[in-house]
């Protein structure tokens, strides 16, 4: 194999893996309330590391012992920023190789360029998350652009991995998989809204919510977009009814996604070139159900909550891989490598 192609593929796969890791670490930042561990950006009280801001961190923690600032939270937040910066530099390297060696790679550099745009927008929302004091709409957008970056990186990686060629008949599933991706993105947005509004514990029972199938809810307050954390647009404190609405919608829409993707994944397993990612999607759907229920019954344990976010990222990975492979139905999946079933 051409050494340039080999280096490019290694770079793409490593960057894709780091993107997945960063999304999970981002969930850890949010779930440990470390998003304002350094309340400025891009540094920490103007310093490159928390070590240069010990006095400021100590003063903030002494003023609010249970507030958002502590040394451990500052490190969690800054490590997240460091890894995000590394990811951005790796994607710049991918774009450079994609443009410089586009003839040898046999690929258009357009998708790599899209990856750079998405990670830049993701970085901007990361900064706004801090400067807008964890405003739910901004934090949710930060999550969604992180998932979009993962989707584009998965698309780049999926093009470079060999798999069994698909028959022309598999093309009938393209629209269904596109619909499944749309449902998944909507569910992730709903889940992000639950997390950023701290509504995960609004319903502590299952399958009912507060002992009722349809409890009293405030949808207008829960889904008002432009407002601060814990507030309504009027400035009043957000009500329990609004938090219940946020949780209830996410919980019930999850069943729609579970059934749709479950049936679709079972159908797609019959195609040798789709069996691997389809099986992964089915396994992750089950894992999401289990971690979601565990989150309710054990009152949002940190490790399970992070795994629930990671499972959502894994579903994006599997669904995008399936959609990319379905796009090749009826023609060889990869020209430069002999196809192998995956």
Coordinates of C-alpha atoms in Angstrom, one line a residue:
X1 CA 0.0 0.0 0.0
X2 CA 1.1 3.5 -0.7
X3 CA 2.8 4.9 2.5
X4 CA 0.9 8.2 2.1
X5 CA -2.5 6.3 2.1
X6 CA -1.3 4.3 5.1
X7 CA -0.4 7.4 7.1
X8 CA -3.6 9.1 6.1
X9 CA -5.7 6.2 7.3
X10 CA -3.9 5.9 10.6
X11 CA -4.4 9.6 11.2
X12 CA -8.1 9.4 10.4
X13 CA -8.7 6.4 12.6
X14 CA -6.8 7.9 15.5
X15 CA -8.6 11.2 15.2
X16 CA -11.9 9.4 15.0
X17 CA -11.1 7.4 18.2
X18 CA -10.0 10.7 20.0
X19 CA -13.3 12.3 18.9
X20 CA -15.3 9.5 20.6
X21 CA -13.1 9.8 23.7
X22 CA -13.6 13.6 23.9
X23 CA -17.4 13.3 23.7
X24 CA -17.3 10.9 26.7
X25 CA -15.0 13.1 28.6
X26 CA -17.2 16.1 27.8
X27 CA -20.1 14.2 29.4
X28 CA -17.8 13.7 32.5
X29 CA -17.1 17.4 32.6
X30 CA -20.9 18.2 32.5
X31 CA -21.9 15.5 34.9
X32 CA -19.3 16.5 37.5
X33 CA -20.4 20.2 37.2
X34 CA -17.0 21.2 36.0
X35 CA -18.1 23.3 33.1
X36 CA -17.3 26.5 35.0
X37 CA -14.3 25.0 36.8
X38 CA -12.4 27.8 35.0
X39 CA -14.9 30.5 34.5
X40 CA -13.1 32.3 31.7
X41 CA -11.8 31.1 28.3
X42 CA -9.5 29.9 26.8
X43 CA -7.3 30.0 29.9
X44 CA -8.0 29.5 33.6
X45 CA -8.1 32.9 35.3
X46 CA -5.8 34.0 32.5
X47 CA -3.3 31.2 32.9
X48 CA -2.5 28.3 30.7
X49 CA -3.0 25.8 33.5
X50 CA -4.8 25.8 36.9
X51 CA -1.3 25.8 38.5
X52 CA -1.0 29.5 37.6
X53 CA -4.4 30.3 39.1
X54 CA -4.2 28.6 42.5
X55 CA -4.9 31.8 44.4
X56 CA -7.9 32.7 42.3
X57 CA -9.3 29.2 42.5
X58 CA -8.8 29.1 46.2
X59 CA -10.6 32.5 46.7
X60 CA -13.5 31.4 44.5
X61 CA -13.8 28.1 46.4
X62 CA -13.6 29.8 49.8
X63 CA -16.4 32.3 48.8
X64 CA -18.6 29.4 47.5
X65 CA -17.4 26.0 49.0
X66 CA -20.1 24.1 47.0
X67 CA -19.9 26.3 43.9
X68 CA -18.7 25.6 40.4
X69 CA -15.0 26.3 41.1
X70 CA -12.5 24.0 42.7
X71 CA -9.0 22.8 41.8
X72 CA -10.2 19.4 40.7
X73 CA -13.0 20.9 38.6
X74 CA -10.5 23.3 37.1
X75 CA -8.3 20.5 36.0
X76 CA -11.2 18.5 34.6
X77 CA -12.3 21.5 32.5
X78 CA -8.8 22.4 31.3
X79 CA -7.9 18.8 30.3
X80 CA -11.1 18.8 28.2
X81 CA -9.9 22.0 26.5
X82 CA -6.4 20.6 25.9
X83 CA -7.8 17.4 24.3
X84 CA -10.2 19.5 22.2
X85 CA -7.2 21.6 21.0
X86 CA -5.3 18.4 20.1
X87 CA -8.3 17.1 18.2
X88 CA -8.5 20.4 16.2
X89 CA -4.8 20.1 15.2
X90 CA -5.2 16.5 14.1
X91 CA -8.2 17.5 11.9
X92 CA -6.1 20.3 10.4
X93 CA -3.5 17.7 9.6
X94 CA -6.2 15.5 7.9
X95 CA -7.4 18.4 5.8
X96 CA -3.8 19.2 4.8
X97 CA -3.2 15.6 3.6
X98 CA -6.6 15.4 2.0
X99 CA -5.9 18.4 -0.2
X100 CA -2.2 17.8 -0.9
X101 CA -2.5 14.1 -1.7
X102 CA -6.1 14.1 -3.1
X103 CA -5.0 12.4 -6.3
X104 CA -3.0 9.6 -4.5
X105 CA -5.8 9.1 -1.9
X106 CA -8.5 9.0 -4.6
X107 CA -10.8 11.0 -2.4
X108 CA -12.4 14.4 -2.6
X109 CA -11.0 16.6 0.3
X110 CA -14.5 18.1 0.8
X111 CA -15.5 15.9 3.6
X112 CA -12.3 16.5 5.5
X113 CA -12.9 20.2 5.1
X114 CA -16.4 19.8 6.6
X115 CA -14.8 18.0 9.6
X116 CA -12.6 21.1 10.2
X117 CA -15.6 23.4 10.0
X118 CA -17.7 21.3 12.4
X119 CA -14.8 21.1 15.0
X120 CA -14.3 24.9 14.7
X121 CA -18.0 25.5 15.4
X122 CA -17.8 23.0 18.2
X123 CA -14.9 24.9 19.8
X124 CA -16.9 28.1 19.5
X125 CA -19.8 26.6 21.4
X126 CA -17.4 25.3 24.0
X127 CA -16.2 28.9 24.6
X128 CA -19.8 30.2 24.6
X129 CA -20.7 27.5 27.1
X130 CA -18.4 29.2 29.6
X131 CA -19.1 32.8 28.7
X132 CA -22.9 32.2 28.7
X133 CA -22.8 30.5 32.1
X134 CA -23.9 27.0 31.0
X135 CA -27.0 28.3 29.2
X136 CA -28.9 25.1 28.3
X137 CA -29.4 26.0 24.6
X138 CA -25.6 26.6 24.2
X139 CA -24.6 23.5 26.1
X140 CA -27.0 21.4 24.1
X141 CA -25.7 22.8 20.8
X142 CA -22.2 22.1 22.0
X143 CA -23.2 18.4 22.5
X144 CA -24.9 18.3 19.1
X145 CA -21.9 19.7 17.3
X146 CA -19.7 17.2 19.1
X147 CA -21.9 14.4 17.8
X148 CA -21.8 16.0 14.3
X149 CA -18.0 16.0 14.4
X150 CA -18.1 12.4 15.4
X151 CA -20.5 11.6 12.5
X152 CA -18.2 13.3 10.0
X153 CA -15.1 11.6 11.4
X154 CA -17.0 8.2 11.3
X155 CA -17.9 8.9 7.7
X156 CA -14.2 9.6 6.9
X157 CA -13.1 6.4 8.7
X158 CA -15.9 4.2 7.2
X159 CA -14.7 5.0 3.7
X160 CA -11.3 3.7 4.6
X161 CA -12.3 0.3 6.0
X162 CA -12.9 -2.7 3.8
X163 CA -16.2 -4.6 4.0
X164 CA -18.2 -7.0 1.9
X165 CA -19.8 -5.5 -1.2
X166 CA -23.5 -4.9 -0.9
X167 CA -26.0 -6.1 -3.5
X168 CA -28.2 -3.6 -5.3
X169 CA -31.2 -4.8 -3.2
X170 CA -29.7 -3.3 -0.1
X171 CA -30.2 0.2 -1.5
X172 CA -33.9 0.0 -0.4
X173 CA -32.8 0.5 3.1
X174 CA -31.1 3.9 2.5
X175 CA -34.1 6.0 3.2
X176 CA -35.0 3.9 6.3
X177 CA -31.5 4.4 7.7
X178 CA -31.6 8.1 6.9
X179 CA -34.9 8.3 8.9
X180 CA -33.3 6.3 11.7
X181 CA -30.4 8.8 11.9
X182 CA -32.9 11.7 12.0
X183 CA -34.8 10.1 14.9
X184 CA -31.5 9.4 16.7
X185 CA -30.3 13.0 16.4
X186 CA -33.6 14.2 17.7
X187 CA -33.4 11.8 20.7
X188 CA -29.8 12.9 21.4
X189 CA -31.0 16.6 21.4
X190 CA -33.8 15.7 23.8
X191 CA -31.3 13.8 26.0
X192 CA -28.9 16.8 25.9
X193 CA -31.8 19.0 27.0
X194 CA -32.4 16.7 29.9
X195 CA -28.8 16.7 31.0
X196 CA -28.2 20.5 30.6
X197 CA -31.4 21.3 32.6
X198 CA -30.6 18.7 35.2
X199 CA -33.9 17.0 34.7
X200 CA -32.7 13.4 34.9
X201 CA -34.2 12.8 38.3
X202 CA -37.6 14.5 37.6
X203 CA -39.2 11.1 37.3
X204 CA -37.9 8.6 39.8
X205 CA -40.2 5.6 38.9
X206 CA -40.6 3.5 35.8
X207 CA -42.6 2.9 33.6
X208 CA -44.8 5.6 35.1
X209 CA -43.6 9.1 36.1
X210 CA -44.4 10.3 39.6
X211 CA -46.9 7.4 39.8
X212 CA -48.8 8.6 36.6
X213 CA -48.6 7.8 32.9
X214 CA -49.1 11.5 32.1
X215 CA -48.1 13.6 35.1
X216 CA -48.7 17.4 35.4
X217 CA -46.2 19.1 33.1
X218 CA -45.2 22.5 31.8
X219 CA -44.1 22.0 28.2
X220 CA -43.9 25.7 27.4
X221 CA -41.5 26.4 30.3
X222 CA -39.5 23.2 29.8
X223 CA -38.9 23.8 26.1
X224 CA -38.4 27.6 26.2
X225 CA -35.0 27.9 24.5
X226 CA -33.6 31.3 25.2
X227 CA -33.1 31.3 29.0
X228 CA -30.5 30.9 31.6
X229 CA -29.7 27.7 33.5
X230 CA -32.5 26.9 36.1
X231 CA -34.6 29.8 34.9
X232 CA -37.6 30.6 32.8
X233 CA -37.5 33.3 30.2
X234 CA -39.1 35.6 32.7
X235 CA -36.2 35.1 35.1
X236 CA -38.3 33.0 37.5
X237 CA -36.9 29.7 38.8
X238 CA -37.8 26.8 36.5
X239 CA -40.6 24.7 37.9
X240 CA -40.7 20.9 38.7
X241 CA -43.5 20.7 36.2
X242 CA -41.2 22.0 33.4
X243 CA -38.4 19.6 34.4
X244 CA -40.9 16.7 34.4
X245 CA -42.0 17.7 30.8
X246 CA -38.3 17.6 29.7
X247 CA -37.7 14.2 31.2
X248 CA -41.0 12.7 30.1
X249 CA -40.6 13.6 26.5
X250 CA -37.1 12.2 26.3
X251 CA -38.1 9.0 28.1
X252 CA -41.1 8.3 25.8
X253 CA -39.4 9.2 22.5
X254 CA -36.7 6.7 23.5
X255 CA -39.2 3.9 22.9
X256 CA -39.9 5.2 19.4
X257 CA -36.2 5.2 18.6
X258 CA -35.6 1.8 20.3
X259 CA -38.4 0.1 18.2
X260 CA -37.5 1.8 14.9
X261 CA -33.7 1.2 15.1
X262 CA -34.2 -2.3 16.7
X263 CA -36.4 -3.5 13.8
X264 CA -34.1 -1.9 11.2
X265 CA -31.0 -3.3 12.8
X266 CA -32.4 -6.8 12.8
X267 CA -33.3 -6.5 9.1
X268 CA -29.9 -5.1 8.2
X269 CA -28.0 -8.0 9.9
X270 CA -29.0 -10.2 6.9
X271 CA -26.5 -8.3 4.7
X272 CA -22.9 -9.5 5.2
X273 CA -21.5 -6.1 4.7
X274 CA -23.8 -4.6 7.3
X275 CA -23.8 -7.3 9.9
X276 CA -21.0 -5.8 12.1
X277 CA -22.4 -2.3 12.5
X278 CA -26.0 -3.5 12.7
X279 CA -25.1 -5.9 15.5
X280 CA -23.3 -3.1 17.3
X281 CA -26.4 -0.8 16.9
X282 CA -28.6 -3.5 18.4
X283 CA -26.2 -4.1 21.3
X284 CA -26.0 -0.4 22.0
X285 CA -29.8 0.0 22.0
X286 CA -30.0 -2.6 24.7
X287 CA -27.2 -0.9 26.6
X288 CA -28.9 2.4 26.4
X289 CA -32.1 1.0 27.8
X290 CA -30.2 -0.6 30.7
X291 CA -28.1 2.5 31.5
X292 CA -31.2 4.7 31.2
X293 CA -33.1 2.6 33.7
X294 CA -30.1 2.4 36.0
X295 CA -29.8 6.1 36.0
X296 CA -33.4 6.4 37.3
X297 CA -33.3 3.6 39.8
X298 CA -29.9 4.5 41.3
X299 CA -30.3 8.3 41.2
X300 CA -27.9 9.2 38.4
X301 CA -24.6 7.5 39.3
X302 CA -21.8 9.3 37.5
X303 CA -20.2 6.2 35.8
X304 CA -23.6 5.0 34.4
X305 CA -24.5 8.5 33.2
X306 CA -21.2 8.8 31.4
X307 CA -21.8 5.4 29.8
X308 CA -25.3 6.5 28.7
X309 CA -23.7 9.5 26.9
X310 CA -21.1 7.2 25.4
X311 CA -23.8 4.8 24.2
X312 CA -25.5 7.7 22.3
X313 CA -22.1 8.4 20.6
X314 CA -21.8 4.7 19.8
X315 CA -25.2 4.7 18.2
X316 CA -24.2 7.7 16.0
X317 CA -21.1 5.8 15.0
X318 CA -23.0 2.6 14.1
X319 CA -25.8 4.4 12.3
X320 CA -23.5 6.6 10.2
X321 CA -21.4 3.6 9.3
X322 CA -24.5 1.8 8.1
X323 CA -25.6 4.8 6.1
X324 CA -22.2 5.2 4.4
X325 CA -22.1 1.5 3.5
X326 CA -25.6 1.6 2.1
X327 CA -24.5 4.4 -0.2
X328 CA -22.2 1.8 -1.9
X329 CA -25.0 -0.7 -2.5
X330 CA -24.6 -2.2 -6.0
X331 CA -21.0 -1.3 -6.5
X332 CA -17.6 -2.3 -4.9
X333 CA -17.3 -0.9 -1.4
X334 CA -13.6 0.0 -1.6
X335 CA -11.4 0.0 -4.6
X336 CA -7.9 -0.2 -3.1
X337 CA -8.5 -3.1 -0.7
X338 CA -10.0 -6.5 -1.2
X339 CA -13.4 -6.5 0.5
X340 CA -13.7 -8.6 3.6
X341 CA -16.9 -9.2 5.6
X342 CA -17.2 -7.1 8.7

